Amino acid sequence: SNSISNQDIETSTCKDSDRKSQHSKFLFRLNTILSHLKHYLIKSCEPHLWQEYSSTGSLWWCAYDPQTQQSVYGLTEAEMRRWLDQLPY
């Protein structure tokens, strides 16, 4: 017969709901990936700065500039400011 049972309707509705949920999860993940990629591409042009401790416990500044491909290590804060000021951009 051509009749549709309640179970058929519930099964169809569940499948549609699962599909929508999977689609939403996919879009969320894609948006997250694109957001991270955008952040990486924008930030990758700027100098990366960090601090490290020497073996004697002194705090030193370190940096890498992706545009000039220069790296510096073991600088004081004043030396780091001078290094940043001399960058060509």
mmCIF file of N, CA and C in Angstrom:
data_model
loop_
_atom_site.group_PDB
_atom_site.id
_atom_site.type_symbol
_atom_site.label_atom_id
_atom_site.label_comp_id
_atom_site.label_asym_id
_atom_site.label_seq_id
_atom_site.Cartn_x
_atom_site.Cartn_y
_atom_site.Cartn_z
ATOM 1 N N SER A 1 0.831 -1.189 0.000
ATOM 2 C CA SER A 1 0.000 0.000 0.000
ATOM 3 C C SER A 1 0.866 1.239 0.000
ATOM 4 N N ASN A 2 0.272 2.375 -0.322
ATOM 5 C CA ASN A 2 0.986 3.635 -0.421
ATOM 6 C C ASN A 2 0.931 4.457 0.858
ATOM 7 N N SER A 3 0.472 3.885 1.923
ATOM 8 C CA SER A 3 0.355 4.666 3.156
ATOM 9 C C SER A 3 1.720 4.791 3.839
ATOM 10 N N ILE A 4 1.917 5.909 4.504
ATOM 11 C CA ILE A 4 3.167 6.180 5.226
ATOM 12 C C ILE A 4 2.856 6.070 6.708
ATOM 13 N N SER A 5 3.630 5.280 7.393
ATOM 14 C CA SER A 5 3.389 5.095 8.820
ATOM 15 C C SER A 5 4.025 6.220 9.625
ATOM 16 N N ASN A 6 3.607 6.336 10.878
ATOM 17 C CA ASN A 6 4.201 7.318 11.785
ATOM 18 C C ASN A 6 5.692 7.054 11.961
ATOM 19 N N GLN A 7 6.070 5.791 11.969
ATOM 20 C CA GLN A 7 7.495 5.437 12.116
ATOM 21 C C GLN A 7 8.292 5.953 10.929
ATOM 22 N N ASP A 8 7.747 5.859 9.720
ATOM 23 C CA ASP A 8 8.417 6.378 8.532
ATOM 24 C C ASP A 8 8.623 7.888 8.647
ATOM 25 N N ILE A 9 7.616 8.599 9.132
ATOM 26 C CA ILE A 9 7.707 10.048 9.283
ATOM 27 C C ILE A 9 8.755 10.391 10.330
ATOM 28 N N GLU A 10 8.762 9.697 11.467
ATOM 29 C CA GLU A 10 9.739 9.956 12.525
ATOM 30 C C GLU A 10 11.151 9.669 12.035
ATOM 31 N N THR A 11 11.329 8.583 11.305
ATOM 32 C CA THR A 11 12.642 8.227 10.776
ATOM 33 C C THR A 11 13.120 9.294 9.800
ATOM 34 N N SER A 12 12.231 9.741 8.940
ATOM 35 C CA SER A 12 12.588 10.768 7.964
ATOM 36 C C SER A 12 12.947 12.075 8.675
ATOM 37 N N THR A 13 12.163 12.436 9.676
ATOM 38 C CA THR A 13 12.422 13.661 10.429
ATOM 39 C C THR A 13 13.750 13.571 11.154
ATOM 40 N N CYS A 14 14.058 12.449 11.744
ATOM 41 C CA CYS A 14 15.342 12.258 12.441
ATOM 42 C C CYS A 14 16.505 12.379 11.465
ATOM 43 N N LYS A 15 16.357 11.781 10.295
ATOM 44 C CA LYS A 15 17.430 11.855 9.308
ATOM 45 C C LYS A 15 17.646 13.292 8.865
ATOM 46 N N ASP A 16 16.560 14.043 8.640
ATOM 47 C CA ASP A 16 16.681 15.451 8.256
ATOM 48 C C ASP A 16 17.344 16.249 9.370
ATOM 49 N N SER A 17 16.955 15.970 10.589
ATOM 50 C CA SER A 17 17.525 16.665 11.737
ATOM 51 C C SER A 17 19.014 16.349 11.871
ATOM 52 N N ASP A 18 19.382 15.086 11.687
ATOM 53 C CA ASP A 18 20.797 14.687 11.739
ATOM 54 C C ASP A 18 21.595 15.384 10.648
ATOM 55 N N ARG A 19 21.017 15.455 9.447
ATOM 56 C CA ARG A 19 21.683 16.108 8.326
ATOM 57 C C ARG A 19 21.915 17.590 8.621
ATOM 58 N N LYS A 20 20.896 18.250 9.155
ATOM 59 C CA LYS A 20 21.010 19.673 9.490
ATOM 60 C C LYS A 20 22.067 19.878 10.582
ATOM 61 N N SER A 21 22.083 18.990 11.559
ATOM 62 C CA SER A 21 23.060 19.077 12.642
ATOM 63 C C SER A 21 24.476 18.871 12.107
ATOM 64 N N GLN A 22 24.657 17.901 11.246
ATOM 65 C CA GLN A 22 25.973 17.655 10.648
ATOM 66 C C GLN A 22 26.390 18.838 9.785
ATOM 67 N N HIS A 23 25.446 19.410 9.062
ATOM 68 C CA HIS A 23 25.735 20.569 8.220
ATOM 69 C C HIS A 23 26.152 21.759 9.085
ATOM 70 N N SER A 24 25.436 21.975 10.192
ATOM 71 C CA SER A 24 25.778 23.072 11.109
ATOM 72 C C SER A 24 27.162 22.871 11.712
ATOM 73 N N LYS A 25 27.473 21.647 12.112
ATOM 74 C CA LYS A 25 28.791 21.349 12.674
ATOM 75 C C LYS A 25 29.886 21.574 11.641
ATOM 76 N N PHE A 26 29.608 21.159 10.408
ATOM 77 C CA PHE A 26 30.577 21.363 9.334
ATOM 78 C C PHE A 26 30.830 22.850 9.106
ATOM 79 N N LEU A 27 29.752 23.630 9.026
ATOM 80 C CA LEU A 27 29.896 25.077 8.808
ATOM 81 C C LEU A 27 30.635 25.741 9.969
ATOM 82 N N PHE A 28 30.353 25.299 11.186
ATOM 83 C CA PHE A 28 31.051 25.841 12.350
ATOM 84 C C PHE A 28 32.544 25.544 12.265
ATOM 85 N N ARG A 29 32.886 24.303 11.946
ATOM 86 C CA ARG A 29 34.303 23.920 11.828
ATOM 87 C C ARG A 29 34.991 24.675 10.690
ATOM 88 N N LEU A 30 34.304 24.806 9.571
ATOM 89 C CA LEU A 30 34.871 25.532 8.437
ATOM 90 C C LEU A 30 35.103 26.995 8.803
ATOM 91 N N ASN A 31 34.145 27.601 9.471
ATOM 92 C CA ASN A 31 34.282 28.990 9.891
ATOM 93 C C ASN A 31 35.455 29.140 10.867
ATOM 94 N N THR A 32 35.613 28.192 11.770
ATOM 95 C CA THR A 32 36.721 28.220 12.726
ATOM 96 C C THR A 32 38.064 28.118 12.007
ATOM 97 N N ILE A 33 38.161 27.214 11.066
ATOM 98 C CA ILE A 33 39.400 27.048 10.291
ATOM 99 C C ILE A 33 39.720 28.317 9.507
ATOM 100 N N LEU A 34 38.718 28.888 8.848
ATOM 101 C CA LEU A 34 38.933 30.110 8.073
ATOM 102 C C LEU A 34 39.330 31.278 8.975
ATOM 103 N N SER A 35 38.761 31.327 10.150
ATOM 104 C CA SER A 35 39.105 32.380 11.105
ATOM 105 C C SER A 35 40.562 32.246 11.546
ATOM 106 N N HIS A 36 40.991 31.015 11.849
ATOM 107 C CA HIS A 36 42.390 30.785 12.231
ATOM 108 C C HIS A 36 43.335 31.110 11.079
ATOM 109 N N LEU A 37 42.963 30.736 9.882
ATOM 110 C CA LEU A 37 43.790 31.014 8.709
ATOM 111 C C LEU A 37 43.926 32.522 8.494
ATOM 112 N N LYS A 38 42.820 33.233 8.592
ATOM 113 C CA LYS A 38 42.841 34.690 8.452
ATOM 114 C C LYS A 38 43.750 35.306 9.515
ATOM 115 N N HIS A 39 43.613 34.855 10.748
ATOM 116 C CA HIS A 39 44.443 35.365 11.844
ATOM 117 C C HIS A 39 45.918 35.085 11.567
ATOM 118 N N TYR A 40 46.228 33.887 11.098
ATOM 119 C CA TYR A 40 47.617 33.519 10.805
ATOM 120 C C TYR A 40 48.182 34.391 9.687
ATOM 121 N N LEU A 41 47.424 34.566 8.620
ATOM 122 C CA LEU A 41 47.925 35.338 7.480
ATOM 123 C C LEU A 41 48.138 36.806 7.840
ATOM 124 N N ILE A 42 47.253 37.351 8.637
ATOM 125 C CA ILE A 42 47.399 38.752 9.036
ATOM 126 C C ILE A 42 48.567 38.901 9.998
ATOM 127 N N LYS A 43 48.628 38.031 10.992
ATOM 128 C CA LYS A 43 49.650 38.139 12.025
ATOM 129 C C LYS A 43 51.023 37.681 11.547
ATOM 130 N N SER A 44 51.096 36.879 10.512
ATOM 131 C CA SER A 44 52.377 36.312 10.109
ATOM 132 C C SER A 44 53.325 37.362 9.546
ATOM 133 N N CYS A 45 52.814 38.536 9.196
ATOM 134 C CA CYS A 45 53.665 39.590 8.650
ATOM 135 C C CYS A 45 54.304 40.438 9.747
ATOM 136 N N GLU A 46 53.781 40.348 10.944
ATOM 137 C CA GLU A 46 54.284 41.161 12.044
ATOM 138 C C GLU A 46 55.407 40.423 12.780
ATOM 139 N N PRO A 47 56.325 41.172 13.395
ATOM 140 C CA PRO A 47 57.385 40.529 14.179
ATOM 141 C C PRO A 47 56.797 39.715 15.337
ATOM 142 N N HIS A 48 57.402 38.588 15.619
ATOM 143 C CA HIS A 48 57.007 37.732 16.741
ATOM 144 C C HIS A 48 57.985 37.995 17.879
ATOM 145 N N LEU A 49 57.481 38.396 19.031
ATOM 146 C CA LEU A 49 58.321 38.700 20.190
ATOM 147 C C LEU A 49 58.025 37.725 21.316
ATOM 148 N N TRP A 50 59.062 37.364 22.058
ATOM 149 C CA TRP A 50 58.880 36.539 23.245
ATOM 150 C C TRP A 50 60.038 36.792 24.196
ATOM 151 N N GLN A 51 59.869 36.317 25.420
ATOM 152 C CA GLN A 51 60.905 36.472 26.432
ATOM 153 C C GLN A 51 61.410 35.101 26.859
ATOM 154 N N GLU A 52 62.693 35.053 27.169
ATOM 155 C CA GLU A 52 63.315 33.826 27.670
ATOM 156 C C GLU A 52 64.213 34.182 28.842
ATOM 157 N N TYR A 53 64.423 33.217 29.708
ATOM 158 C CA TYR A 53 65.356 33.398 30.808
ATOM 159 C C TYR A 53 66.699 32.793 30.435
ATOM 160 N N SER A 54 67.763 33.517 30.768
ATOM 161 C CA SER A 54 69.108 32.997 30.538
ATOM 162 C C SER A 54 69.426 31.968 31.624
ATOM 163 N N SER A 55 70.555 31.311 31.496
ATOM 164 C CA SER A 55 70.957 30.313 32.494
ATOM 165 C C SER A 55 71.218 30.947 33.857
ATOM 166 N N THR A 56 71.478 32.247 33.869
ATOM 167 C CA THR A 56 71.712 32.950 35.140
ATOM 168 C C THR A 56 70.435 33.565 35.700
ATOM 169 N N GLY A 57 69.309 33.402 34.990
ATOM 170 C CA GLY A 57 68.032 33.912 35.481
ATOM 171 C C GLY A 57 67.657 35.282 34.961
ATOM 172 N N SER A 58 68.473 35.851 34.089
ATOM 173 C CA SER A 58 68.142 37.151 33.503
ATOM 174 C C SER A 58 67.046 36.987 32.462
ATOM 175 N N LEU A 59 66.173 37.981 32.376
ATOM 176 C CA LEU A 59 65.093 37.953 31.399
ATOM 177 C C LEU A 59 65.553 38.655 30.127
ATOM 178 N N TRP A 60 65.466 37.941 29.005
ATOM 179 C CA TRP A 60 65.910 38.477 27.720
ATOM 180 C C TRP A 60 64.760 38.499 26.738
ATOM 181 N N TRP A 61 64.820 39.459 25.828
ATOM 182 C CA TRP A 61 63.851 39.541 24.743
ATOM 183 C C TRP A 61 64.404 38.855 23.494
ATOM 184 N N CYS A 62 63.517 38.192 22.765
ATOM 185 C CA CYS A 62 63.873 37.530 21.506
ATOM 186 C C CYS A 62 62.796 37.896 20.482
ATOM 187 N N ALA A 63 63.167 37.851 19.211
ATOM 188 C CA ALA A 63 62.193 38.201 18.172
ATOM 189 C C ALA A 63 62.571 37.573 16.841
ATOM 190 N N TYR A 64 61.551 37.442 16.014
ATOM 191 C CA TYR A 64 61.732 37.011 14.626
ATOM 192 C C TYR A 64 60.832 37.888 13.764
ATOM 193 N N ASP A 65 61.397 38.430 12.691
ATOM 194 C CA ASP A 65 60.628 39.250 11.757
ATOM 195 C C ASP A 65 60.458 38.475 10.460
ATOM 196 N N PRO A 66 59.241 38.013 10.149
ATOM 197 C CA PRO A 66 59.025 37.225 8.932
ATOM 198 C C PRO A 66 59.257 38.002 7.642
ATOM 199 N N GLN A 67 59.123 39.315 7.677
ATOM 200 C CA GLN A 67 59.317 40.090 6.452
ATOM 201 C C GLN A 67 60.785 40.195 6.070
ATOM 202 N N THR A 68 61.657 40.378 7.059
ATOM 203 C CA THR A 68 63.097 40.487 6.768
ATOM 204 C C THR A 68 63.831 39.183 7.049
ATOM 205 N N GLN A 69 63.155 38.244 7.702
ATOM 206 C CA GLN A 69 63.706 36.954 8.122
ATOM 207 C C GLN A 69 64.875 37.124 9.089
ATOM 208 N N GLN A 70 64.858 38.197 9.861
ATOM 209 C CA GLN A 70 65.881 38.430 10.886
ATOM 210 C C GLN A 70 65.409 37.846 12.215
ATOM 211 N N SER A 71 66.359 37.325 12.973
ATOM 212 C CA SER A 71 66.098 36.851 14.330
ATOM 213 C C SER A 71 67.078 37.523 15.273
ATOM 214 N N VAL A 72 66.617 37.833 16.467
ATOM 215 C CA VAL A 72 67.488 38.376 17.506
ATOM 216 C C VAL A 72 67.171 37.662 18.813
ATOM 217 N N TYR A 73 68.210 37.488 19.631
ATOM 218 C CA TYR A 73 68.060 36.782 20.906
ATOM 219 C C TYR A 73 68.869 37.504 21.974
ATOM 220 N N GLY A 74 68.402 37.416 23.196
ATOM 221 C CA GLY A 74 69.174 37.904 24.329
ATOM 222 C C GLY A 74 69.275 39.409 24.424
ATOM 223 N N LEU A 75 68.234 40.121 24.005
ATOM 224 C CA LEU A 75 68.277 41.568 24.048
ATOM 225 C C LEU A 75 67.616 42.093 25.322
ATOM 226 N N THR A 76 68.072 43.258 25.752
ATOM 227 C CA THR A 76 67.381 43.964 26.823
ATOM 228 C C THR A 76 66.139 44.614 26.225
ATOM 229 N N GLU A 77 65.292 45.154 27.062
ATOM 230 C CA GLU A 77 64.094 45.820 26.555
ATOM 231 C C GLU A 77 64.472 47.013 25.676
ATOM 232 N N ALA A 78 65.456 47.786 26.097
ATOM 233 C CA ALA A 78 65.893 48.952 25.308
ATOM 234 C C ALA A 78 66.460 48.512 23.959
ATOM 235 N N GLU A 79 67.245 47.429 23.954
ATOM 236 C CA GLU A 79 67.801 46.920 22.692
ATOM 237 C C GLU A 79 66.686 46.418 21.765
ATOM 238 N N MET A 80 65.667 45.781 22.347
ATOM 239 C CA MET A 80 64.540 45.287 21.543
ATOM 240 C C MET A 80 63.790 46.463 20.919
ATOM 241 N N ARG A 81 63.576 47.524 21.683
ATOM 242 C CA ARG A 81 62.887 48.699 21.135
ATOM 243 C C ARG A 81 63.680 49.303 19.972
ATOM 244 N N ARG A 82 65.004 49.369 20.119
ATOM 245 C CA ARG A 82 65.848 49.895 19.031
ATOM 246 C C ARG A 82 65.773 48.985 17.804
ATOM 247 N N TRP A 83 65.780 47.682 18.023
ATOM 248 C CA TRP A 83 65.701 46.735 16.910
ATOM 249 C C TRP A 83 64.365 46.902 16.175
ATOM 250 N N LEU A 84 63.281 47.026 16.927
ATOM 251 C CA LEU A 84 61.967 47.227 16.299
ATOM 252 C C LEU A 84 61.911 48.542 15.528
ATOM 253 N N ASP A 85 62.540 49.585 16.095
ATOM 254 C CA ASP A 85 62.539 50.892 15.423
ATOM 255 C C ASP A 85 63.301 50.874 14.104
ATOM 256 N N GLN A 86 64.301 50.016 13.993
ATOM 257 C CA GLN A 86 65.114 50.006 12.761
ATOM 258 C C GLN A 86 64.502 49.150 11.646
ATOM 259 N N LEU A 87 63.385 48.469 11.916
ATOM 260 C CA LEU A 87 62.749 47.659 10.870
ATOM 261 C C LEU A 87 62.283 48.569 9.748
ATOM 262 N N PRO A 88 62.356 48.097 8.509
ATOM 263 C CA PRO A 88 62.122 48.971 7.342
ATOM 264 C C PRO A 88 60.666 49.343 7.101
ATOM 265 N N TYR A 89 59.762 48.965 7.919
ATOM 266 C CA TYR A 89 58.341 49.296 7.666
ATOM 267 C C TYR A 89 57.714 49.946 8.864
#
